[in-house]
């Protein structure tokens, strides 16, 4: 559908004569300049170059809307602005020559992939020990599920002082998590219990992607409604 | 450097979406800034660009640097991160006056058509005014700052990654608001007098002082997480809290009081009223000084040179020819195991994935480098190509049939895991191209036979690049039409596409013959809006109108439905269901059931669904009878490119709406092949090493059949697949909507017409989501 040619009632004045604009029609000079700068982006097509009476603050309103739009967009895109570490300390014990701290996600832990991080520190100085090997073992405390384990590494951790591994917990219930740290002949073990809840529904992980199309469709419907309204009112479609 | 310090400094984590978003914002700003600077260098000096980019870089550093990794262990690190988000990045970003550069940096259609109606929306305008009112800005920042430092809220953010993101977002957004009246980014106008701003900043500093004083002088650790956390620095938790408070006090006060002093000095300065440049300056520019040159791939560095080079295309074809011969050789004589054979790894894991990615990202580059063109050329030199392709076969129906046959054979005969059959098909393809073009002229194989080519032709209607004329005026003055007819140096388009009347990529092999033949250098590879050619229905050179080509519509339906059928056939539930049925009915093999599945998926289901959509749309929209609606009928082409034409508008609806499903189908193909590419990304190298070792060539080394993990994590891959499918659905719905409004301009009539087609698209989308959530069968694609 071809756009209706709209006869504007505001900034069109400015394309002809600056003096005409400033002489009492309420534009800020910045607004007039920005209009001209935007012309190159084809915004000017909405504003034929002929002089018409200037109603006042129409142009400012467009920029107010732009700011509102930008802030709304920032609000919607807010989740991109942070990436949290967010673990909680499950156990922190002095064991042998080490202080061992175990971190996992906060409760409830779900029966799926669990990210476990371990910090090994020197028992006396408290300095982080980076060359220890850390083996993690998960064993069920109240069922016959088999025990399994994985080696934690610095590569898998975001915080490189820690060593991390992803453990796939297969079942709901109480599990015991054992971390064994070794450096040369030195060895220490820390044990902690975990209560594992049923896995989160798959939908919980993918709902943002499923909501995206309805959201975009709703925005598009609004766009079309505003466009129709603008066409009927004879306001310019763009600024 | 000590190991611990090294570990701390290497604790970066790159958040992919945030990085992408910030890079995109920087690119859009830079594009807009360049345009504006060409017009008014005084208004957009380099320091504005520097401020904006530095602000974005610091924002990214706050969320990606070790500050984030150590935020839950050390309060001081967390505080520095918050200060970056609150008092450093936001003012720098606003100093770039981002509104106009970002708007101008957007593509024209996005700024004008997509944003235009929203920018004129009174509600949004009032919202903008309210949000940037200094009173609101100050209160928002104070509430966010004080609220999130309440121990319960702070602890919640430390425990939950989701709430931590919300906390950071609150800080950043309210700080943008707070700094808005202070910086008053151009071209916004102040809502309160400027002399009020120093007071505003002083009040801001009061909040900062209260909070930081509380942190400094508290005699207990306010946030229990830091008491429980292991001590990784020399500071005790309480010392850490005091240090964090002191940093907040000092940096915050500097950030609030410094601008207050500067503003006060400016306001008291006698030249305060004349800071605005004279208005005459703003009108002195000449718009022609800066005119955007549209992107043209042919003029891009390196790639453009390769494409323009006389033997550039031939070189690409030879590369693929060598690979095709290797596939044939290894398939015939190499190991039977697909994952160890070039005939398994190259075409099915890499070949089709790269071809589809190229289609989505650029254009039909597979046809440009197609190795099957070379035997064609050979056959043509025999001088036997004197006949024209039979008139009855000058449609896409033969290719539609071959494409269906190919998809069926792929599943029925497990082509992906039988290198011998793959090699046979590639060899047969060479033979077919050779035979057809030896006896028939004018690229008959490409235009009417080649099923791969037809798949790419239809898919490339979604591509963002198109071979098209740069200036129509130049073509108007051209009498020789070398792009079509050729000249003594260069042949013209073999597929009879006359460039001034060519629209879209259908039937375009990207051979670039037209480009080399054009004496005016008036043809380029230019950007187009993806899917634009589904919406428009002009008379296209050599094709006529799409609305009169049911064969092309059928091709589109095969492409769309085969995407879902092919992916569904891979997933474990469908495979086990098929095996159970075969067992229940005592069938010796699953072949009959596979055949039935594909008959239903590629023929019966499209026919039924599309038939229902046509009938439903016509009944609901009353396209024919309602006098209020614009007649969908258009003047017929005398040549009758696609049939008798008595079936319109049902036939026209079928043709137009079927094409609207292509974006969704291509997105599903993209999601499908991306899985294979990312899970089997490591296959080709050891396979190549094995093949060369078998040939006695040892310099590539011996293969190491090491099990690598997928290139991306399962969650990230699923997210990309779902986003692709979302984009495909949205583009399909948009195209369908635009087609519907072409039939019936009134909104409700369009909706009724469009409804059944939207339901078909939604059904396909749902099935695609289900397929993507199922466990895949590892059918030899991964080692």
PDB file of C-alpha atoms in Angstrom, chain A residues 1 3-5 10 14-19 21-22 28-47 57-89 92 99 101 103-107 113 119 121 125-130 154 157-162 202-203 205-230 233 235-239, chain B residues 3-8 10-13 15 17-19 21-22 36 39-40 43-44 59 63 68-73 81 85 99-100 103-108 111-122 124-129 131-132 157-162 164-166 168-170 172-173 176-177 180 185-191 225 227-232 273 276-283 285 287 292 715 718-720 722-723 726-727 729-730 733-734 737-738 741 745 747 765 769 772-774:
ATOM      1  CA  UNK A   1       0.000   0.000   0.000  1.00  0.00           C
ATOM      2  CA  UNK A   3       1.913   5.869   1.760  1.00  0.00           C
ATOM      3  CA  UNK A   4      -0.397   8.813   1.575  1.00  0.00           C
ATOM      4  CA  UNK A   5       1.434  12.040   0.991  1.00  0.00           C
ATOM      5  CA  UNK A  10       4.940  21.980  11.586  1.00  0.00           C
ATOM      6  CA  UNK A  14      11.842  25.594   8.547  1.00  0.00           C
ATOM      7  CA  UNK A  15      12.974  24.292   5.207  1.00  0.00           C
ATOM      8  CA  UNK A  16      12.262  27.596   3.594  1.00  0.00           C
ATOM      9  CA  UNK A  17      13.472  30.232   5.927  1.00  0.00           C
ATOM     10  CA  UNK A  18      15.150  30.099   9.238  1.00  0.00           C
ATOM     11  CA  UNK A  19      14.070  33.565  10.112  1.00  0.00           C
ATOM     12  CA  UNK A  21      10.826  29.767  12.029  1.00  0.00           C
ATOM     13  CA  UNK A  22      12.457  31.588  14.816  1.00  0.00           C
ATOM     14  CA  UNK A  28      14.342  25.571  19.689  1.00  0.00           C
ATOM     15  CA  UNK A  29      17.220  26.232  17.343  1.00  0.00           C
ATOM     16  CA  UNK A  30      18.570  22.815  18.154  1.00  0.00           C
ATOM     17  CA  UNK A  31      15.331  21.247  17.004  1.00  0.00           C
ATOM     18  CA  UNK A  32      15.462  23.064  13.706  1.00  0.00           C
ATOM     19  CA  UNK A  33      19.028  22.020  13.129  1.00  0.00           C
ATOM     20  CA  UNK A  34      18.296  18.434  13.975  1.00  0.00           C
ATOM     21  CA  UNK A  35      15.451  18.435  11.511  1.00  0.00           C
ATOM     22  CA  UNK A  36      17.815  19.463   8.782  1.00  0.00           C
ATOM     23  CA  UNK A  37      20.344  16.895   9.785  1.00  0.00           C
ATOM     24  CA  UNK A  38      17.738  14.191   9.649  1.00  0.00           C
ATOM     25  CA  UNK A  39      16.630  15.231   6.204  1.00  0.00           C
ATOM     26  CA  UNK A  40      19.450  13.298   4.729  1.00  0.00           C
ATOM     27  CA  UNK A  41      17.868  10.190   6.136  1.00  0.00           C
ATOM     28  CA  UNK A  42      14.768  10.798   4.084  1.00  0.00           C
ATOM     29  CA  UNK A  43      12.828  12.191   6.971  1.00  0.00           C
ATOM     30  CA  UNK A  44      12.519  15.318   4.940  1.00  0.00           C
ATOM     31  CA  UNK A  45      10.117  13.630   2.585  1.00  0.00           C
ATOM     32  CA  UNK A  46       7.430  14.098   5.157  1.00  0.00           C
ATOM     33  CA  UNK A  47       8.025  17.799   5.115  1.00  0.00           C
ATOM     34  CA  UNK A  57       5.986  22.767  19.548  1.00  0.00           C
ATOM     35  CA  UNK A  58       5.187  19.802  17.328  1.00  0.00           C
ATOM     36  CA  UNK A  59       8.799  19.125  16.590  1.00  0.00           C
ATOM     37  CA  UNK A  60       9.843  19.054  20.213  1.00  0.00           C
ATOM     38  CA  UNK A  61       7.169  16.474  20.872  1.00  0.00           C
ATOM     39  CA  UNK A  62       8.751  14.114  18.401  1.00  0.00           C
ATOM     40  CA  UNK A  63      11.991  14.198  20.317  1.00  0.00           C
ATOM     41  CA  UNK A  64      10.230  13.709  23.599  1.00  0.00           C
ATOM     42  CA  UNK A  65       8.680  10.613  22.080  1.00  0.00           C
ATOM     43  CA  UNK A  66      12.090   9.523  20.889  1.00  0.00           C
ATOM     44  CA  UNK A  67      13.483   9.774  24.397  1.00  0.00           C
ATOM     45  CA  UNK A  68      10.544   7.880  25.779  1.00  0.00           C
ATOM     46  CA  UNK A  69      11.076   5.231  23.151  1.00  0.00           C
ATOM     47  CA  UNK A  70      14.785   4.987  23.841  1.00  0.00           C
ATOM     48  CA  UNK A  71      14.231   4.617  27.556  1.00  0.00           C
ATOM     49  CA  UNK A  72      11.561   2.003  27.035  1.00  0.00           C
ATOM     50  CA  UNK A  73      13.911   0.129  24.717  1.00  0.00           C
ATOM     51  CA  UNK A  74      16.663   0.355  27.332  1.00  0.00           C
ATOM     52  CA  UNK A  75      14.243  -0.997  29.897  1.00  0.00           C
ATOM     53  CA  UNK A  76      13.319  -3.907  27.663  1.00  0.00           C
ATOM     54  CA  UNK A  77      16.944  -4.623  26.872  1.00  0.00           C
ATOM     55  CA  UNK A  78      17.894  -4.308  30.514  1.00  0.00           C
ATOM     56  CA  UNK A  79      18.721  -7.994  30.966  1.00  0.00           C
ATOM     57  CA  UNK A  80      21.654  -7.589  28.634  1.00  0.00           C
ATOM     58  CA  UNK A  81      23.337  -5.243  31.029  1.00  0.00           C
ATOM     59  CA  UNK A  82      24.457  -7.753  33.564  1.00  0.00           C
ATOM     60  CA  UNK A  83      25.848 -11.206  33.901  1.00  0.00           C
ATOM     61  CA  UNK A  84      25.752 -12.307  37.459  1.00  0.00           C
ATOM     62  CA  UNK A  85      27.969 -14.761  39.232  1.00  0.00           C
ATOM     63  CA  UNK A  86      25.293 -15.475  41.783  1.00  0.00           C
ATOM     64  CA  UNK A  87      26.535 -18.618  43.523  1.00  0.00           C
ATOM     65  CA  UNK A  88      26.142 -19.353  47.208  1.00  0.00           C
ATOM     66  CA  UNK A  89      28.666 -20.901  49.549  1.00  0.00           C
ATOM     67  CA  UNK A  92      33.609 -23.782  53.796  1.00  0.00           C
ATOM     68  CA  UNK A  99      40.586 -24.187  53.283  1.00  0.00           C
ATOM     69  CA  UNK A 101      34.939 -23.548  49.806  1.00  0.00           C
ATOM     70  CA  UNK A 103      29.843 -22.856  45.662  1.00  0.00           C
ATOM     71  CA  UNK A 104      26.709 -23.847  43.767  1.00  0.00           C
ATOM     72  CA  UNK A 105      23.676 -22.019  42.456  1.00  0.00           C
ATOM     73  CA  UNK A 106      21.238 -20.944  45.145  1.00  0.00           C
ATOM     74  CA  UNK A 107      18.289 -23.094  46.219  1.00  0.00           C
ATOM     75  CA  UNK A 113      23.152 -29.726  35.166  1.00  0.00           C
ATOM     76  CA  UNK A 119      38.057 -22.461  45.893  1.00  0.00           C
ATOM     77  CA  UNK A 121      43.127 -21.766  49.773  1.00  0.00           C
ATOM     78  CA  UNK A 125      48.004 -17.766  54.676  1.00  0.00           C
ATOM     79  CA  UNK A 126      44.586 -17.897  53.060  1.00  0.00           C
ATOM     80  CA  UNK A 127      46.183 -17.432  49.659  1.00  0.00           C
ATOM     81  CA  UNK A 128      44.370 -19.073  46.756  1.00  0.00           C
ATOM     82  CA  UNK A 129      46.011 -22.264  45.530  1.00  0.00           C
ATOM     83  CA  UNK A 130      45.813 -22.628  41.784  1.00  0.00           C
ATOM     84  CA  UNK A 154      39.976 -23.392  36.106  1.00  0.00           C
ATOM     85  CA  UNK A 157      35.228 -21.336  35.893  1.00  0.00           C
ATOM     86  CA  UNK A 158      34.507 -17.681  35.198  1.00  0.00           C
ATOM     87  CA  UNK A 159      36.457 -16.608  38.254  1.00  0.00           C
ATOM     88  CA  UNK A 160      39.836 -18.135  37.547  1.00  0.00           C
ATOM     89  CA  UNK A 161      40.697 -18.460  41.224  1.00  0.00           C
ATOM     90  CA  UNK A 162      37.991 -21.093  41.385  1.00  0.00           C
ATOM     91  CA  UNK A 202      11.654 -27.100  29.784  1.00  0.00           C
ATOM     92  CA  UNK A 203       9.285 -24.242  29.157  1.00  0.00           C
ATOM     93  CA  UNK A 205      14.155 -22.152  29.975  1.00  0.00           C
ATOM     94  CA  UNK A 206      12.694 -21.252  26.614  1.00  0.00           C
ATOM     95  CA  UNK A 207       9.720 -19.053  27.417  1.00  0.00           C
ATOM     96  CA  UNK A 208      11.456 -15.806  26.392  1.00  0.00           C
ATOM     97  CA  UNK A 209      11.963 -17.216  22.917  1.00  0.00           C
ATOM     98  CA  UNK A 210       8.370 -18.347  22.704  1.00  0.00           C
ATOM     99  CA  UNK A 211       7.086 -14.984  23.902  1.00  0.00           C
ATOM    100  CA  UNK A 212       9.175 -13.071  21.391  1.00  0.00           C
ATOM    101  CA  UNK A 213       6.848 -13.593  18.381  1.00  0.00           C
ATOM    102  CA  UNK A 214       3.650 -12.573  20.243  1.00  0.00           C
ATOM    103  CA  UNK A 215       5.470  -9.543  21.622  1.00  0.00           C
ATOM    104  CA  UNK A 216       6.717  -8.470  18.200  1.00  0.00           C
ATOM    105  CA  UNK A 217       3.281  -9.086  16.728  1.00  0.00           C
ATOM    106  CA  UNK A 218       1.732  -6.903  19.427  1.00  0.00           C
ATOM    107  CA  UNK A 219       4.246  -4.117  18.727  1.00  0.00           C
ATOM    108  CA  UNK A 220       3.558  -4.456  15.014  1.00  0.00           C
ATOM    109  CA  UNK A 221      -0.194  -4.252  15.596  1.00  0.00           C
ATOM    110  CA  UNK A 222       0.353  -1.094  17.616  1.00  0.00           C
ATOM    111  CA  UNK A 223       2.601   0.245  14.868  1.00  0.00           C
ATOM    112  CA  UNK A 224      -0.076  -0.356  12.254  1.00  0.00           C
ATOM    113  CA  UNK A 225      -2.768   1.207  14.418  1.00  0.00           C
ATOM    114  CA  UNK A 226      -0.648   4.311  15.035  1.00  0.00           C
ATOM    115  CA  UNK A 227       0.178   4.510  11.365  1.00  0.00           C
ATOM    116  CA  UNK A 228      -3.465   4.363  10.365  1.00  0.00           C
ATOM    117  CA  UNK A 229      -4.283   6.976  12.959  1.00  0.00           C
ATOM    118  CA  UNK A 230      -1.516   9.245  11.722  1.00  0.00           C
ATOM    119  CA  UNK A 233      -5.089  12.771  11.167  1.00  0.00           C
ATOM    120  CA  UNK A 235       0.321  13.967  10.786  1.00  0.00           C
ATOM    121  CA  UNK A 236       3.682  13.057   9.379  1.00  0.00           C
ATOM    122  CA  UNK A 237       4.608   9.410   9.693  1.00  0.00           C
ATOM    123  CA  UNK A 238       8.111  10.086  10.731  1.00  0.00           C
ATOM    124  CA  UNK A 239      10.259  12.803  12.037  1.00  0.00           C
TER     125      UNK A 239
ATOM    126  CA  UNK B   3      49.829 -16.575  39.416  1.00  0.00           C
ATOM    127  CA  UNK B   4      47.005 -15.317  41.607  1.00  0.00           C
ATOM    128  CA  UNK B   5      47.062 -11.869  40.041  1.00  0.00           C
ATOM    129  CA  UNK B   6      47.192 -13.495  36.633  1.00  0.00           C
ATOM    130  CA  UNK B   7      44.154 -15.587  37.516  1.00  0.00           C
ATOM    131  CA  UNK B   8      42.283 -12.541  38.747  1.00  0.00           C
ATOM    132  CA  UNK B  10      42.035 -13.421  33.344  1.00  0.00           C
ATOM    133  CA  UNK B  11      38.610 -13.794  34.960  1.00  0.00           C
ATOM    134  CA  UNK B  12      36.757 -12.201  32.077  1.00  0.00           C
ATOM    135  CA  UNK B  13      33.482 -13.572  30.865  1.00  0.00           C
ATOM    136  CA  UNK B  15      28.290 -12.076  27.715  1.00  0.00           C
ATOM    137  CA  UNK B  17      24.037 -10.964  23.837  1.00  0.00           C
ATOM    138  CA  UNK B  18      25.239  -7.880  25.676  1.00  0.00           C
ATOM    139  CA  UNK B  19      28.395  -7.781  23.593  1.00  0.00           C
ATOM    140  CA  UNK B  21      23.936  -5.383  21.535  1.00  0.00           C
ATOM    141  CA  UNK B  22      26.673  -2.939  22.480  1.00  0.00           C
ATOM    142  CA  UNK B  36      26.072  14.040  10.692  1.00  0.00           C
ATOM    143  CA  UNK B  39      26.982  17.914   7.497  1.00  0.00           C
ATOM    144  CA  UNK B  40      27.906  19.677  10.716  1.00  0.00           C
ATOM    145  CA  UNK B  43      27.860  19.968  16.184  1.00  0.00           C
ATOM    146  CA  UNK B  44      29.303  16.463  16.226  1.00  0.00           C
ATOM    147  CA  UNK B  59      29.569  -0.476  30.349  1.00  0.00           C
ATOM    148  CA  UNK B  63      29.637  -6.612  33.083  1.00  0.00           C
ATOM    149  CA  UNK B  68      31.788  -9.071  37.792  1.00  0.00           C
ATOM    150  CA  UNK B  69      33.447 -12.391  38.589  1.00  0.00           C
ATOM    151  CA  UNK B  70      34.636 -11.117  41.987  1.00  0.00           C
ATOM    152  CA  UNK B  71      31.498  -9.144  42.809  1.00  0.00           C
ATOM    153  CA  UNK B  72      30.079 -11.887  45.006  1.00  0.00           C
ATOM    154  CA  UNK B  73      33.350 -12.353  46.921  1.00  0.00           C
ATOM    155  CA  UNK B  81      31.276  -2.237  39.111  1.00  0.00           C
ATOM    156  CA  UNK B  85      27.275   1.493  35.803  1.00  0.00           C
ATOM    157  CA  UNK B  99      19.451  10.265  19.947  1.00  0.00           C
ATOM    158  CA  UNK B 100      20.058  11.806  16.535  1.00  0.00           C
ATOM    159  CA  UNK B 103      18.311   7.558  14.549  1.00  0.00           C
ATOM    160  CA  UNK B 104      20.287   8.601  11.549  1.00  0.00           C
ATOM    161  CA  UNK B 105      22.492   5.547  11.738  1.00  0.00           C
ATOM    162  CA  UNK B 106      19.529   3.250  11.341  1.00  0.00           C
ATOM    163  CA  UNK B 107      18.574   2.066   7.872  1.00  0.00           C
ATOM    164  CA  UNK B 108      16.192   4.467   6.233  1.00  0.00           C
ATOM    165  CA  UNK B 111      13.909   5.005  10.989  1.00  0.00           C
ATOM    166  CA  UNK B 112      11.127   6.165   8.746  1.00  0.00           C
ATOM    167  CA  UNK B 113       8.675   3.310   8.494  1.00  0.00           C
ATOM    168  CA  UNK B 114       9.258   1.309  11.628  1.00  0.00           C
ATOM    169  CA  UNK B 115       9.965   4.023  14.188  1.00  0.00           C
ATOM    170  CA  UNK B 116       8.033   6.876  12.600  1.00  0.00           C
ATOM    171  CA  UNK B 117       4.566   5.999  13.935  1.00  0.00           C
ATOM    172  CA  UNK B 118       5.936   5.438  17.444  1.00  0.00           C
ATOM    173  CA  UNK B 119       7.749   8.762  17.426  1.00  0.00           C
ATOM    174  CA  UNK B 120       4.453  10.437  16.694  1.00  0.00           C
ATOM    175  CA  UNK B 121       2.597   8.567  19.396  1.00  0.00           C
ATOM    176  CA  UNK B 122       1.304  11.101  21.938  1.00  0.00           C
ATOM    177  CA  UNK B 124       5.111   7.869  24.195  1.00  0.00           C
ATOM    178  CA  UNK B 125       5.760  11.564  23.894  1.00  0.00           C
ATOM    179  CA  UNK B 126       4.132  12.220  27.264  1.00  0.00           C
ATOM    180  CA  UNK B 127       6.019   9.281  28.719  1.00  0.00           C
ATOM    181  CA  UNK B 128       9.280  10.728  27.413  1.00  0.00           C
ATOM    182  CA  UNK B 129       8.500  14.086  28.966  1.00  0.00           C
ATOM    183  CA  UNK B 131      10.592  10.244  32.405  1.00  0.00           C
ATOM    184  CA  UNK B 132      13.043  13.031  31.673  1.00  0.00           C
ATOM    185  CA  UNK B 157      20.720  -9.903  44.022  1.00  0.00           C
ATOM    186  CA  UNK B 158      23.796 -11.764  45.249  1.00  0.00           C
ATOM    187  CA  UNK B 159      21.905 -15.054  45.495  1.00  0.00           C
ATOM    188  CA  UNK B 160      19.981 -14.874  42.246  1.00  0.00           C
ATOM    189  CA  UNK B 161      21.562 -14.151  38.864  1.00  0.00           C
ATOM    190  CA  UNK B 162      18.211 -12.953  37.568  1.00  0.00           C
ATOM    191  CA  UNK B 164      21.382  -9.387  39.972  1.00  0.00           C
ATOM    192  CA  UNK B 165      20.657  -8.478  36.364  1.00  0.00           C
ATOM    193  CA  UNK B 166      17.595  -6.513  37.438  1.00  0.00           C
ATOM    194  CA  UNK B 168      22.319  -3.693  37.447  1.00  0.00           C
ATOM    195  CA  UNK B 169      19.651  -2.680  34.949  1.00  0.00           C
ATOM    196  CA  UNK B 170      17.989  -0.485  37.585  1.00  0.00           C
ATOM    197  CA  UNK B 172      22.120   1.837  34.744  1.00  0.00           C
ATOM    198  CA  UNK B 173      18.703   3.044  33.608  1.00  0.00           C
ATOM    199  CA  UNK B 176      20.831   7.509  32.555  1.00  0.00           C
ATOM    200  CA  UNK B 177      17.742   9.320  33.765  1.00  0.00           C
ATOM    201  CA  UNK B 180      19.818  13.427  31.522  1.00  0.00           C
ATOM    202  CA  UNK B 185      21.855  15.747  25.340  1.00  0.00           C
ATOM    203  CA  UNK B 186      21.250  17.571  22.122  1.00  0.00           C
ATOM    204  CA  UNK B 187      18.607  18.338  20.853  1.00  0.00           C
ATOM    205  CA  UNK B 188      16.501  17.940  23.995  1.00  0.00           C
ATOM    206  CA  UNK B 189      15.388  21.089  25.747  1.00  0.00           C
ATOM    207  CA  UNK B 190      15.641  21.584  29.516  1.00  0.00           C
ATOM    208  CA  UNK B 191      12.419  21.310  31.465  1.00  0.00           C
ATOM    209  CA  UNK B 225      27.151 -13.105  51.879  1.00  0.00           C
ATOM    210  CA  UNK B 227      30.883 -12.696  55.797  1.00  0.00           C
ATOM    211  CA  UNK B 228      30.305 -16.231  54.556  1.00  0.00           C
ATOM    212  CA  UNK B 229      32.441 -15.873  51.443  1.00  0.00           C
ATOM    213  CA  UNK B 230      36.065 -16.997  51.514  1.00  0.00           C
ATOM    214  CA  UNK B 231      38.459 -14.132  52.033  1.00  0.00           C
ATOM    215  CA  UNK B 232      40.388 -13.765  48.802  1.00  0.00           C
ATOM    216  CA  UNK B 273      23.962  33.118  26.718  1.00  0.00           C
ATOM    217  CA  UNK B 276      24.574  28.140  21.084  1.00  0.00           C
ATOM    218  CA  UNK B 277      26.049  28.459  17.592  1.00  0.00           C
ATOM    219  CA  UNK B 278      24.265  30.926  15.376  1.00  0.00           C
ATOM    220  CA  UNK B 279      21.279  29.533  13.573  1.00  0.00           C
ATOM    221  CA  UNK B 280      22.548  30.572  10.186  1.00  0.00           C
ATOM    222  CA  UNK B 281      25.295  27.993  10.573  1.00  0.00           C
ATOM    223  CA  UNK B 282      22.800  25.233  10.805  1.00  0.00           C
ATOM    224  CA  UNK B 283      21.293  26.159   7.493  1.00  0.00           C
ATOM    225  CA  UNK B 285      25.226  23.094   4.944  1.00  0.00           C
ATOM    226  CA  UNK B 287      22.920  18.200   1.784  1.00  0.00           C
ATOM    227  CA  UNK B 292      25.319   7.904   1.372  1.00  0.00           C
ATOM    228  CA  UNK B 715      21.490 -24.155  25.704  1.00  0.00           C
ATOM    229  CA  UNK B 718      18.929 -24.084  21.315  1.00  0.00           C
ATOM    230  CA  UNK B 719      18.619 -20.345  21.928  1.00  0.00           C
ATOM    231  CA  UNK B 720      20.061 -19.575  18.484  1.00  0.00           C
ATOM    232  CA  UNK B 722      14.728 -20.748  18.575  1.00  0.00           C
ATOM    233  CA  UNK B 723      15.656 -17.199  17.631  1.00  0.00           C
ATOM    234  CA  UNK B 726      11.175 -16.845  15.677  1.00  0.00           C
ATOM    235  CA  UNK B 727      12.672 -14.615  12.994  1.00  0.00           C
ATOM    236  CA  UNK B 729       7.907 -16.986  11.692  1.00  0.00           C
ATOM    237  CA  UNK B 730       7.795 -13.223  12.078  1.00  0.00           C
ATOM    238  CA  UNK B 733       3.707 -13.501   9.081  1.00  0.00           C
ATOM    239  CA  UNK B 734       4.790 -10.045   7.968  1.00  0.00           C
ATOM    240  CA  UNK B 737       0.078  -9.744   6.197  1.00  0.00           C
ATOM    241  CA  UNK B 738       1.416  -7.506   3.451  1.00  0.00           C
ATOM    242  CA  UNK B 741      -3.448  -6.120   2.666  1.00  0.00           C
ATOM    243  CA  UNK B 745      -6.933  -3.020   2.192  1.00  0.00           C
ATOM    244  CA  UNK B 747      -7.841  -4.278   8.292  1.00  0.00           C
ATOM    245  CA  UNK B 765       6.355 -23.085  13.933  1.00  0.00           C
ATOM    246  CA  UNK B 769       9.688 -25.941  18.368  1.00  0.00           C
ATOM    247  CA  UNK B 772      14.069 -28.659  18.358  1.00  0.00           C
ATOM    248  CA  UNK B 773      13.247 -29.700  21.909  1.00  0.00           C
ATOM    249  CA  UNK B 774      13.569 -33.405  21.146  1.00  0.00           C
TER     250      UNK B 774
END
